[in-house]
Amino acid sequence: VERDLNLVRETGCKYHVCHISTKETVELIREAKREGLPVTCETAPHYLILTDMDLREDGAYKMNPPLRSAEDKAALIQGIKDGTIDCIATDHAPHSAEEKSRGLEKSAFGIVGLETAFPLMYTHFVKTGIIDMSRLVELMHTAPCKRFGFGGEIEIGAPADFTVFDLDEKYTINPDDFVSMGKSTPFEGFEVYGRCLMTVCGGKIAWKRENN
């Protein structure tokens, strides 16, 4: 990251850093933004909620970058509070059960995150008062749209792309309920708020939860 930021200083090119996970990277990006460099970044829920002390001999805990220390986690949390971190990504990387069944050392890198990112962030950060709902929407919607030039606000004439959540519904994360064919998550068994009820893409219902 330090090398790339030096290239940004020389060229003026826009630079987006994916999956930041360490306190050193947070500070490098913070300083770069103070300089006015065109740099943005993202992290993912697992780096904000878990640490290397949570590791188990289980492929569900193998991702790249790996889980870091409590100090790194604290720096990331400060980064989402003070604006250093622009976006929260799902880091969704589905693999087959066989690919993720070889233990921590030999399993494929990557976990699924598409169906857990919002409820985890809402539960652990909004409901606890670390950030407010408007900041979470900025991290997961507004800032990514602005950075990469897609999507926008819900308004007349704009593409109807949105997701509906029941923020009051509490449930336990169960990979068997995932729509994704990938089921590997370190958050199995976590209790969260924010059940997804429906996704709409281009004005059409792409998925809707069936009543049960």
XYZ file of N, CA, C and O in Angstrom:
848
model
N 0.841 -1.193 0.000
C 0.000 0.000 0.000
C 0.881 1.250 0.000
O 0.615 2.215 -0.724
N 1.935 1.247 0.788
C 2.837 2.394 0.832
C 3.463 2.644 -0.538
O 3.555 3.795 -0.988
N 3.872 1.577 -1.211
C 4.435 1.710 -2.555
C 3.414 2.299 -3.520
O 3.719 3.217 -4.299
N 2.189 1.800 -3.444
C 1.139 2.270 -4.348
C 0.797 3.736 -4.084
O 0.534 4.499 -5.020
N 0.791 4.140 -2.827
C 0.515 5.537 -2.505
C 1.612 6.449 -3.058
O 1.333 7.575 -3.486
N 2.855 5.971 -3.064
C 3.929 6.753 -3.666
C 3.700 6.922 -5.170
O 3.979 7.984 -5.744
N 3.162 5.885 -5.802
C 2.839 5.976 -7.231
C 1.693 6.962 -7.462
O 1.688 7.695 -8.457
N 0.728 6.982 -6.542
C -0.362 7.950 -6.639
C 0.189 9.372 -6.553
O -0.230 10.275 -7.297
N 1.129 9.585 -5.658
C 1.753 10.916 -5.523
C 2.436 11.346 -6.821
O 2.420 12.517 -7.197
N 3.026 10.391 -7.510
C 3.756 10.709 -8.738
C 2.833 10.880 -9.936
O 3.094 11.700 -10.818
N 1.765 10.094 -9.982
C 0.920 10.065 -11.182
C -0.412 10.794 -11.024
O -1.012 11.212 -12.016
N -0.908 10.892 -9.781
C -2.217 11.515 -9.569
C -3.380 10.604 -9.886
O -4.537 11.038 -9.901
N -3.097 9.319 -10.143
C -4.170 8.383 -10.491
C -5.035 8.073 -9.269
O -4.591 8.182 -8.123
N -6.284 7.720 -9.518
C -7.171 7.313 -8.439
C -6.793 5.909 -7.985
O -6.449 5.050 -8.793
N -6.897 5.682 -6.677
C -6.450 4.409 -6.101
C -7.456 3.949 -5.055
O -7.799 4.715 -4.154
N -7.926 2.714 -5.205
C -8.859 2.129 -4.242
C -8.218 0.888 -3.639
O -7.778 -0.004 -4.367
N -8.142 0.821 -2.318
C -7.494 -0.287 -1.625
C -8.562 -1.255 -1.124
O -9.463 -0.868 -0.374
N -8.447 -2.498 -1.520
C -9.430 -3.519 -1.136
C -9.023 -4.235 0.157
O -7.837 -4.481 0.388
N -10.019 -4.567 0.964
C -9.858 -5.472 2.104
C -8.754 -5.030 3.073
O -7.904 -5.837 3.471
N -8.738 -3.770 3.475
C -7.699 -3.370 4.421
C -7.965 -4.053 5.762
O -9.105 -4.224 6.176
N -6.885 -4.433 6.449
C -7.065 -5.241 7.655
C -6.091 -4.909 8.780
O -6.174 -5.518 9.843
N -5.153 -3.973 8.564
C -4.158 -3.680 9.584
C -4.166 -2.207 9.986
O -4.548 -1.337 9.210
N -3.692 -1.949 11.185
C -3.625 -0.575 11.696
C -2.660 0.273 10.885
O -2.877 1.478 10.697
N -1.582 -0.340 10.375
C -0.621 0.407 9.570
C -1.257 0.917 8.277
O -1.015 2.055 7.859
N -2.074 0.078 7.652
C -2.732 0.494 6.416
C -3.737 1.612 6.680
O -3.846 2.561 5.902
N -4.476 1.500 7.783
C -5.418 2.566 8.139
C -4.695 3.896 8.267
O -5.146 4.923 7.732
N -3.560 3.893 8.924
C -2.825 5.142 9.134
C -2.239 5.675 7.824
O -2.245 6.887 7.583
N -1.750 4.800 6.976
C -1.234 5.232 5.676
C -2.317 5.916 4.856
O -2.086 6.965 4.236
N -3.500 5.327 4.849
C -4.599 5.902 4.073
C -5.087 7.199 4.704
O -5.408 8.174 4.002
N -5.116 7.255 6.022
C -5.524 8.482 6.711
C -4.594 9.643 6.337
O -5.047 10.752 6.028
N -3.296 9.372 6.351
C -2.323 10.402 6.005
C -2.440 10.794 4.534
O -2.309 11.976 4.172
N -2.681 9.814 3.671
C -2.831 10.102 2.237
C -4.032 11.010 1.988
O -3.976 11.927 1.160
N -5.106 10.770 2.699
C -6.288 11.611 2.538
C -6.028 13.019 3.051
O -6.528 14.005 2.485
N -5.267 13.136 4.128
C -4.912 14.461 4.636
C -4.104 15.245 3.606
O -4.191 16.462 3.529
N -3.310 14.510 2.807
C -2.538 15.149 1.741
C -3.410 15.555 0.566
O -2.971 16.304 -0.308
N -4.626 15.005 0.531
C -5.501 15.285 -0.594
C -5.343 14.326 -1.748
O -5.818 14.601 -2.859
N -4.682 13.187 -1.522
C -4.519 12.199 -2.587
C -5.861 11.531 -2.897
O -6.682 11.321 -2.006
N -6.105 11.172 -4.167
C -7.373 10.557 -4.570
C -7.427 9.073 -4.219
O -7.410 8.196 -5.085
N -7.483 8.772 -2.936
C -7.450 7.384 -2.473
C -8.713 7.062 -1.686
O -9.210 7.884 -0.916
N -9.239 5.881 -1.912
C -10.369 5.356 -1.151
C -10.051 3.922 -0.752
O -9.098 3.322 -1.255
N -10.848 3.368 0.152
C -10.567 2.006 0.609
C -11.821 1.361 1.163
O -12.834 2.021 1.393
N -11.726 0.062 1.361
C -12.809 -0.681 2.014
C -12.237 -1.760 2.917
O -11.088 -2.184 2.776
N -13.078 -2.187 3.857
C -12.791 -3.360 4.659
C -14.055 -4.213 4.682
O -15.031 -3.900 3.999
N -14.033 -5.297 5.431
C -15.162 -6.227 5.441
C -15.573 -6.537 6.876
O -14.773 -6.366 7.811
N -16.812 -6.996 7.078
C -17.301 -7.241 8.440
C -16.426 -8.152 9.279
O -16.282 -7.923 10.491
N -15.827 -9.176 8.678
C -15.036 -10.113 9.501
C -13.807 -9.460 10.114
O -13.373 -9.851 11.193
N -13.252 -8.441 9.451
C -12.098 -7.747 10.034
C -12.516 -6.762 11.130
O -11.679 -6.361 11.947
N -13.780 -6.392 11.133
C -14.316 -5.458 12.125
C -14.915 -6.155 13.339
O -15.134 -5.530 14.377
N -15.191 -7.443 13.212
C -15.880 -8.176 14.279
C -14.994 -9.264 14.891
O -14.995 -9.464 16.107
N -14.209 -9.951 14.079
C -13.386 -11.063 14.549
C -11.919 -10.656 14.643
O -11.495 -9.670 14.041
N -11.132 -11.426 15.383
C -9.679 -11.254 15.443
C -9.007 -12.620 15.307
O -9.686 -13.659 15.247
N -7.682 -12.592 15.307
C -6.956 -13.858 15.204
C -7.177 -14.759 16.423
O -6.907 -15.963 16.367
N -7.691 -14.199 17.515
C -8.002 -15.019 18.682
C -9.252 -15.867 18.472
O -9.530 -16.775 19.248
N -10.011 -15.569 17.427
C -11.222 -16.336 17.114
C -10.949 -17.501 16.171
O -11.848 -18.295 15.891
N -9.729 -17.618 15.679
C -9.408 -18.650 14.695
C -9.669 -20.059 15.232
O -9.429 -20.354 16.400
N -10.165 -20.896 14.351
C -10.374 -22.309 14.655
C -9.774 -23.143 13.531
O -9.496 -22.646 12.443
N -9.595 -24.414 13.792
C -9.102 -25.331 12.777
C -10.269 -25.668 11.849
O -10.838 -26.757 11.870
N -10.621 -24.690 11.019
C -11.833 -24.773 10.202
C -11.642 -23.864 8.994
O -11.258 -22.695 9.140
N -11.911 -24.384 7.808
C -11.757 -23.611 6.586
C -12.619 -22.364 6.537
O -12.338 -21.438 5.761
N -13.667 -22.307 7.357
C -14.544 -21.140 7.391
C -13.828 -19.908 7.935
O -14.333 -18.792 7.812
N -12.659 -20.100 8.533
C -11.899 -18.988 9.097
C -10.709 -18.609 8.220
O -9.879 -17.795 8.621
N -10.641 -19.174 7.015
C -9.516 -18.877 6.132
C -9.939 -17.876 5.071
O -10.783 -18.154 4.221
N -9.357 -16.685 5.157
C -9.615 -15.648 4.168
C -8.323 -14.896 3.904
O -7.335 -15.057 4.614
N -8.342 -14.067 2.869
C -7.144 -13.329 2.484
C -7.497 -11.856 2.274
O -8.277 -11.543 1.387
N -6.943 -10.951 3.128
C -5.984 -11.158 4.204
C -6.578 -11.993 5.348
O -7.798 -12.102 5.462
N -5.733 -12.533 6.214
C -6.230 -13.315 7.346
C -6.791 -12.404 8.431
O -6.623 -11.176 8.389
N -7.440 -12.994 9.412
C -7.897 -12.236 10.572
C -6.687 -11.678 11.319
O -5.653 -12.333 11.426
N -6.843 -10.467 11.845
C -5.722 -9.775 12.469
C -5.912 -9.648 13.983
O -6.813 -10.244 14.565
N -5.078 -8.823 14.601
C -5.083 -8.675 16.052
C -6.201 -7.748 16.527
O -6.833 -7.035 15.733
N -6.405 -7.719 17.835
C -7.391 -6.817 18.425
C -7.018 -5.363 18.168
O -7.894 -4.501 17.985
N -5.718 -5.053 18.147
C -5.267 -3.688 17.853
C -5.633 -3.284 16.428
O -6.055 -2.146 16.180
N -5.473 -4.197 15.497
C -5.844 -3.920 14.114
C -7.352 -3.697 14.004
O -7.801 -2.763 13.332
N -8.112 -4.541 14.655
C -9.565 -4.396 14.654
C -9.978 -3.031 15.207
O -10.836 -2.343 14.623
N -9.379 -2.607 16.306
C -9.703 -1.314 16.905
C -9.388 -0.168 15.943
O -10.144 0.814 15.852
N -8.268 -0.280 15.221
C -7.896 0.758 14.256
C -8.890 0.818 13.103
O -9.228 1.905 12.613
N -9.371 -0.326 12.664
C -10.372 -0.369 11.597
C -11.680 0.269 12.052
O -12.310 1.020 11.298
N -12.083 -0.032 13.272
C -13.312 0.547 13.801
C -13.187 2.070 13.871
O -14.116 2.805 13.495
N -12.043 2.552 14.330
C -11.828 4.002 14.344
C -11.881 4.560 12.927
O -12.384 5.663 12.692
N -11.374 3.780 11.975
C -11.380 4.207 10.576
C -12.770 4.365 9.987
O -13.006 5.265 9.174
N -13.702 3.488 10.384
C -15.065 3.658 9.870
C -15.783 4.787 10.605
O -16.704 5.393 10.061
N -15.344 5.095 11.816
C -15.957 6.193 12.573
C -15.490 7.560 12.071
O -16.278 8.507 11.998
N -14.205 7.673 11.738
C -13.680 8.996 11.373
C -13.632 9.261 9.869
O -13.190 10.319 9.432
N -14.100 8.299 9.065
C -14.178 8.532 7.631
C -12.973 8.079 6.839
O -12.953 8.211 5.608
N -11.961 7.533 7.501
C -10.797 7.030 6.768
C -11.194 5.898 5.836
O -10.748 5.825 4.687
N -12.043 5.006 6.338
C -12.543 3.893 5.524
C -13.833 4.336 4.840
O -14.763 4.806 5.485
N -13.868 4.169 3.531
C -14.989 4.668 2.735
C -16.125 3.675 2.589
O -17.297 4.075 2.535
N -15.801 2.398 2.473
C -16.800 1.399 2.094
C -16.675 0.128 2.932
O -15.595 -0.200 3.423
N -17.780 -0.571 3.060
C -17.801 -1.928 3.612
C -18.147 -2.881 2.483
O -19.183 -2.719 1.820
N -17.283 -3.849 2.227
C -17.517 -4.842 1.177
C -17.942 -6.167 1.793
O -17.599 -6.474 2.935
N -18.666 -6.957 1.039
C -19.078 -8.268 1.547
C -17.921 -9.267 1.503
O -17.887 -10.204 2.278
N -16.973 -9.048 0.564
C -15.876 -9.996 0.340
C -16.427 -11.393 0.048
O -15.872 -12.405 0.483
N -17.544 -11.435 -0.688
C -18.228 -12.701 -0.963
C -17.389 -13.573 -1.886
O -17.114 -13.220 -3.026
N -16.951 -14.709 -1.374
C -16.111 -15.632 -2.143
C -16.615 -17.058 -1.930
O -16.124 -17.769 -1.053
N -17.614 -17.471 -2.703
C -18.193 -18.799 -2.498
C -17.286 -19.918 -2.992
O -16.673 -19.811 -4.053
N -17.191 -20.954 -2.198
C -16.448 -22.158 -2.568
C -17.315 -23.370 -2.247
O -18.247 -23.298 -1.444
N -16.967 -24.483 -2.839
C -17.689 -25.722 -2.556
C -17.361 -26.197 -1.141
O -16.340 -25.818 -0.554
N -18.234 -27.045 -0.620
C -17.997 -27.611 0.709
C -16.688 -28.377 0.747
O -15.947 -28.338 1.742
N -16.354 -29.037 -0.355
C -15.114 -29.817 -0.398
C -13.897 -28.894 -0.321
O -12.916 -29.181 0.385
N -13.953 -27.766 -1.013
C -12.826 -26.836 -1.011
C -12.587 -26.212 0.355
O -11.466 -25.809 0.669
N -13.646 -26.129 1.159
C -13.524 -25.489 2.470
C -13.476 -26.498 3.611
O -13.550 -26.107 4.779
N -13.312 -27.778 3.290
C -13.341 -28.816 4.317
C -11.960 -29.375 4.638
O -11.841 -30.403 5.312
N -10.906 -28.682 4.192
C -9.551 -29.221 4.345
C -8.792 -28.602 5.517
O -7.562 -28.670 5.578
N -9.509 -27.991 6.441
C -8.866 -27.384 7.596
C -8.333 -26.000 7.287
O -8.403 -25.513 6.157
N -7.797 -25.354 8.298
C -7.356 -23.968 8.165
C -6.202 -23.828 7.177
O -6.134 -22.865 6.412
N -5.293 -24.766 7.161
C -4.112 -24.653 6.305
C -4.401 -24.923 4.839
O -3.941 -24.187 3.959
N -5.199 -25.957 4.543
C -5.308 -26.420 3.162
C -6.608 -26.039 2.463
O -6.758 -26.295 1.263
N -7.528 -25.425 3.157
C -8.773 -25.000 2.507
C -8.512 -23.815 1.583
O -7.525 -23.086 1.731
N -9.421 -23.609 0.643
C -9.326 -22.458 -0.261
C -9.555 -21.167 0.520
O -10.284 -21.142 1.517
N -8.921 -20.091 0.050
C -9.141 -18.784 0.652
C -10.539 -18.279 0.320
O -11.038 -18.476 -0.785
N -11.171 -17.588 1.277
C -12.423 -16.908 0.987
C -13.616 -17.468 1.725
O -13.717 -18.674 1.950
N -14.517 -16.562 2.119
C -15.753 -16.939 2.797
C -16.911 -16.243 2.095
O -16.705 -15.331 1.297
N -18.115 -16.666 2.393
C -19.275 -15.975 1.834
C -19.658 -14.815 2.760
O -19.495 -14.902 3.975
N -20.137 -13.732 2.160
C -20.487 -12.577 2.974
C -21.704 -11.815 2.501
O -22.207 -10.926 3.190
N -22.203 -12.161 1.321
C -23.291 -11.399 0.715
C -24.533 -11.349 1.593
O -25.195 -10.310 1.707
N -24.857 -12.464 2.239
C -26.110 -12.546 2.999
C -25.951 -12.209 4.477
O -26.940 -12.173 5.211
N -24.722 -11.948 4.907
C -24.493 -11.661 6.327
C -23.946 -10.259 6.585
O -23.992 -9.782 7.716
N -23.428 -9.583 5.554
C -22.724 -8.312 5.759
C -23.610 -7.258 6.411
O -23.220 -6.644 7.422
N -24.789 -7.025 5.848
C -25.635 -5.971 6.427
C -26.111 -6.310 7.835
O -25.965 -5.482 8.753
N -26.700 -7.482 8.081
C -27.158 -7.759 9.446
C -26.030 -7.740 10.477
O -26.228 -7.303 11.612
N -24.850 -8.202 10.107
C -23.717 -8.157 11.036
C -23.329 -6.718 11.364
O -23.118 -6.358 12.524
N -23.233 -5.881 10.334
C -22.866 -4.486 10.563
C -23.953 -3.747 11.331
O -23.662 -2.952 12.240
N -25.192 -4.006 10.993
C -26.293 -3.337 11.692
C -26.319 -3.739 13.164
O -26.444 -2.902 14.055
N -26.163 -5.024 13.429
C -26.228 -5.537 14.799
C -25.052 -5.066 15.641
O -25.217 -4.599 16.772
N -23.846 -5.183 15.094
C -22.638 -4.926 15.884
C -22.218 -3.462 15.905
O -21.449 -3.056 16.788
N -22.730 -2.667 14.971
C -22.259 -1.288 14.905
C -23.353 -0.233 15.024
O -23.136 0.797 15.666
N -24.514 -0.470 14.438
C -25.600 0.506 14.563
C -26.345 0.325 15.873
O -26.537 1.274 16.635
N -26.747 -0.902 16.170
C -27.512 -1.140 17.389
C -26.682 -0.903 18.655
O -27.235 -0.638 19.722
N -25.377 -0.964 18.535
C -24.507 -0.697 19.688
C -24.085 0.771 19.771
O -23.391 1.168 20.713
N -24.456 1.566 18.773
C -24.169 2.990 18.812
C -22.783 3.399 18.338
O -22.397 4.560 18.479
N -22.026 2.480 17.757
C -20.690 2.835 17.258
C -20.799 3.770 16.062
O -20.046 4.751 15.940
N -21.717 3.476 15.154
C -22.054 4.375 14.051
C -23.566 4.443 13.962
O -24.270 3.601 14.545
N -24.088 5.432 13.221
C -25.538 5.492 13.057
C -25.935 4.886 11.712
O -25.091 4.520 10.885
N -27.238 4.794 11.495
C -27.742 4.134 10.296
C -27.324 4.875 9.028
O -27.014 4.251 8.011
N -27.303 6.192 9.078
C -26.923 6.951 7.891
C -25.478 6.655 7.493
O -25.153 6.591 6.297
N -24.605 6.467 8.472
C -23.215 6.129 8.180
C -23.106 4.731 7.588
O -22.318 4.502 6.651
N -23.898 3.791 8.085
C -23.877 2.437 7.521
C -24.349 2.450 6.076
O -23.763 1.787 5.213
N -25.408 3.207 5.786
C -25.897 3.321 4.402
C -24.818 3.936 3.518
O -24.609 3.505 2.378
N -24.112 4.929 4.044
C -23.018 5.537 3.284
C -21.934 4.503 2.989
O -21.430 4.415 1.855
N -21.559 3.718 3.992
C -20.492 2.730 3.832
C -20.854 1.612 2.865
O -20.002 1.132 2.109
N -22.116 1.193 2.886
C -22.506 0.024 2.101
C -23.217 0.354 0.802
O -23.414 -0.534 -0.041
N -23.602 1.627 0.632
C -24.333 1.986 -0.590
C -23.791 3.252 -1.254
O -23.259 3.206 -2.357
N -23.937 4.382 -0.559
C -23.674 5.667 -1.187
C -22.228 5.819 -1.634
O -21.955 6.209 -2.783
N -21.286 5.524 -0.751
C -19.874 5.681 -1.098
C -19.425 4.736 -2.210
O -18.724 5.172 -3.136
N -19.790 3.447 -2.183
C -19.412 2.581 -3.312
C -20.001 3.048 -4.639
O -19.315 3.002 -5.666
N -21.273 3.508 -4.620
C -21.893 4.000 -5.855
C -21.127 5.197 -6.400
O -20.851 5.298 -7.594
N -20.771 6.118 -5.510
C -20.046 7.317 -5.922
C -18.656 6.964 -6.424
O -18.212 7.483 -7.459
N -17.976 6.068 -5.720
C -16.595 5.729 -6.088
C -16.514 5.049 -7.439
O -15.603 5.309 -8.241
N -17.464 4.141 -7.733
C -17.363 3.354 -8.955
C -18.373 3.766 -10.023
O -18.438 3.157 -11.088
N -19.163 4.798 -9.743
C -20.012 5.379 -10.771
C -21.195 4.540 -11.195
O -21.526 4.464 -12.386
N -21.859 3.917 -10.232
C -23.073 3.164 -10.572
C -24.126 3.410 -9.506
O -23.838 3.906 -8.421
N -25.375 3.035 -9.829
C -26.463 3.185 -8.869
C -26.766 4.647 -8.594
O -26.410 5.542 -9.353
N -27.479 4.880 -7.505
C -27.852 6.238 -7.137
C -28.976 6.235 -6.136
O -29.265 5.216 -5.499
N -29.624 7.365 -5.989
C -30.714 7.496 -5.030
C -32.006 6.897 -5.584
O -32.165 6.730 -6.797
N -32.934 6.595 -4.683
C -34.255 6.132 -5.093
C -35.084 7.357 -5.444
O -35.443 8.155 -4.571
N -35.375 7.539 -6.717
C -36.147 8.691 -7.164
C -36.825 8.368 -8.491
O -36.472 7.394 -9.168
N -37.792 9.204 -8.868
C -38.547 8.990 -10.103
C -37.590 9.032 -11.296
O -36.780 9.945 -11.433
N -37.684 8.000 -12.134
C -36.849 7.920 -13.324
C -35.535 7.207 -13.127
O -34.844 6.901 -14.098
N -35.171 6.954 -11.878
C -33.912 6.260 -11.597
C -34.149 4.748 -11.551
O -35.268 4.295 -11.302
N -33.116 3.938 -11.789
C -33.282 2.482 -11.692
C -33.737 2.077 -10.282
O -33.191 2.572 -9.296
N -34.726 1.233 -10.221
C -35.239 0.783 -8.917
C -34.417 -0.411 -8.451
O -34.763 -1.565 -8.689
N -33.314 -0.117 -7.812
C -32.427 -1.143 -7.259
C -32.353 -0.926 -5.756
O -31.769 0.064 -5.296
N -32.934 -1.835 -4.981
C -32.894 -1.670 -3.533
C -33.168 -3.003 -2.838
O -33.576 -3.983 -3.466
N -32.905 -3.008 -1.544
C -33.118 -4.193 -0.718
C -33.978 -3.803 0.473
O -33.815 -2.723 1.026
N -34.886 -4.687 0.861
C -35.790 -4.426 1.984
C -35.401 -5.337 3.149
O -35.264 -6.554 2.975
N -35.206 -4.729 4.324
C -34.861 -5.483 5.529
C -35.888 -5.224 6.627
O -36.427 -4.122 6.725
N -36.135 -6.226 7.438
C -36.886 -6.055 8.679
C -35.854 -5.879 9.785
O -35.237 -6.837 10.234
N -35.674 -4.643 10.226
C -34.626 -4.342 11.191
C -34.928 -4.856 12.590
O -34.021 -4.942 13.430
N -36.168 -5.190 12.844
C -36.555 -5.655 14.181
C -36.486 -7.167 14.332
O -36.578 -7.675 15.449
N -36.343 -7.876 13.214
C -36.351 -9.341 13.314
C -34.975 -9.857 13.717
O -33.961 -9.590 13.073
N -34.957 -10.614 14.786
C -33.738 -11.235 15.277
C -33.707 -12.689 14.826
O -34.723 -13.386 14.898
N -32.559 -13.133 14.348
C -32.449 -14.523 13.906
C -31.018 -15.003 14.051
O -30.097 -14.208 14.293
N -30.826 -16.291 13.929
C -29.506 -16.905 14.041
C -28.988 -17.246 12.652
O -29.705 -17.864 11.853
N -27.764 -16.835 12.355
C -27.180 -17.121 11.039
C -26.990 -18.618 10.874
O -26.306 -19.266 11.668
N -27.612 -19.142 9.842
C -27.557 -20.569 9.538
C -27.197 -20.732 8.065
O -27.996 -20.388 7.193
N -26.011 -21.224 7.751
C -25.603 -21.361 6.352
C -26.566 -22.189 5.512
O -26.642 -21.984 4.291
N -27.297 -23.104 6.130
C -28.251 -23.913 5.373
C -29.364 -23.062 4.771
O -30.024 -23.479 3.817
N -29.558 -21.866 5.319
C -30.598 -20.974 4.806
C -30.101 -20.066 3.689
O -30.895 -19.338 3.085
N -28.806 -20.075 3.410
C -28.259 -19.175 2.389
C -28.795 -19.521 1.006
O -28.948 -20.690 0.652
N -29.027 -18.498 0.210
C -29.379 -18.709 -1.185
C -28.130 -19.076 -1.982
O -28.177 -19.868 -2.911
N -27.004 -18.496 -1.600
C -25.741 -18.810 -2.255
C -25.409 -20.292 -2.129
O -25.704 -20.924 -1.108
N -24.786 -20.839 -3.162
C -24.339 -22.227 -3.082
C -23.144 -22.372 -2.150
O -22.856 -23.451 -1.667
N -22.433 -21.260 -1.911
C -21.349 -21.266 -0.936
C -21.921 -21.136 0.466
O -22.784 -20.297 0.716
N -21.459 -21.931 1.392
C -22.024 -21.945 2.751
C -20.984 -21.635 3.837
O -21.317 -21.631 5.016
N -19.748 -21.379 3.461
C -18.681 -21.265 4.446
C -18.631 -19.871 5.068
O -18.301 -18.890 4.404
N -18.962 -19.786 6.353
C -18.937 -18.526 7.079
C -18.476 -18.741 8.510
O -18.894 -19.713 9.152
N -17.633 -17.852 9.042
C -17.252 -17.962 10.447
C -18.336 -17.438 11.381
O -18.192 -17.516 12.601
N -19.423 -16.914 10.814
C -20.480 -16.317 11.627
C -21.668 -17.250 11.868
O -22.706 -16.810 12.350
N -21.494 -18.515 11.545
C -22.562 -19.482 11.830
C -22.885 -19.458 13.325
O -21.991 -19.508 14.176
N -24.167 -19.363 13.642
C -24.592 -19.348 15.036
C -24.690 -17.964 15.653
O -25.203 -17.812 16.761
N -24.214 -16.928 14.959
C -24.320 -15.561 15.473
C -25.774 -15.090 15.424
O -26.473 -15.318 14.432
N -26.215 -14.436 16.474
C -27.551 -13.849 16.488
C -27.462 -12.417 15.979
O -26.650 -11.618 16.458
N -28.300 -12.099 15.005
C -28.253 -10.777 14.378
C -29.670 -10.233 14.191
O -30.662 -10.964 14.252
N -29.720 -8.928 13.946
C -30.959 -8.254 13.565
C -30.830 -7.805 12.115
O -29.735 -7.476 11.651
N -31.973 -7.755 11.428
C -31.978 -7.283 10.050
C -32.177 -8.402 9.054
O -31.274 -8.736 8.285
N -33.375 -8.948 9.034
C -33.688 -10.043 8.103
C -33.997 -9.471 6.721
O -34.804 -8.558 6.576
N -33.339 -9.985 5.710
C -33.612 -9.552 4.338
C -34.953 -10.131 3.885
O -35.183 -11.340 3.989
N -35.828 -9.253 3.390
C -37.147 -9.671 2.941
C -37.267 -9.704 1.420
O -38.000 -10.516 0.870
N -36.534 -8.804 0.745
C -36.706 -8.716 -0.701
C -35.567 -7.918 -1.324
O -35.039 -6.995 -0.717
N -35.186 -8.295 -2.535
C -34.259 -7.491 -3.324
C -34.924 -7.169 -4.656
O -35.585 -8.024 -5.263
N -34.755 -5.930 -5.081
C -35.331 -5.452 -6.333
C -34.204 -4.944 -7.212
O -33.355 -4.173 -6.761
N -34.157 -5.379 -8.447
C -33.116 -4.974 -9.384
C -33.773 -4.543 -10.692
O -34.541 -5.300 -11.290
N -33.503 -3.316 -11.104
C -34.092 -2.818 -12.349
C -35.599 -2.759 -12.312
O -36.265 -2.905 -13.347
N -36.145 -2.554 -11.142
C -37.600 -2.453 -11.002
C -38.315 -3.783 -10.896
O -39.544 -3.829 -10.765
N -37.574 -4.880 -10.932
C -38.184 -6.206 -10.846
C -37.716 -6.915 -9.573
O -36.562 -6.784 -9.175
N -38.609 -7.655 -8.950
C -38.251 -8.416 -7.759
C -37.316 -9.553 -8.156
O -37.682 -10.443 -8.915
N -36.089 -9.491 -7.682
C -35.111 -10.529 -7.993
C -35.197 -11.689 -7.015
O -34.916 -12.836 -7.364
N -35.559 -11.365 -5.776
C -35.705 -12.406 -4.741
C -36.644 -11.888 -3.670
O -36.627 -10.698 -3.333
N -37.467 -12.775 -3.153
C -38.390 -12.416 -2.075
C -38.463 -13.571 -1.108
O -38.592 -14.731 -1.501
N -38.375 -13.243 0.163
C -38.445 -14.291 1.183
C -39.863 -14.841 1.251
O -40.841 -14.090 1.333
N -39.955 -16.140 1.244
C -41.260 -16.782 1.383
C -41.651 -16.792 2.841
O -40.816 -16.949 3.732
N -42.936 -16.614 3.109
C -43.429 -16.640 4.486
C -43.194 -18.011 5.072
O -43.428 -19.041 4.452
N -42.701 -18.025 6.319
C -42.534 -19.312 7.016
C -42.704 -19.087 8.500
O -42.962 -18.002 8.951
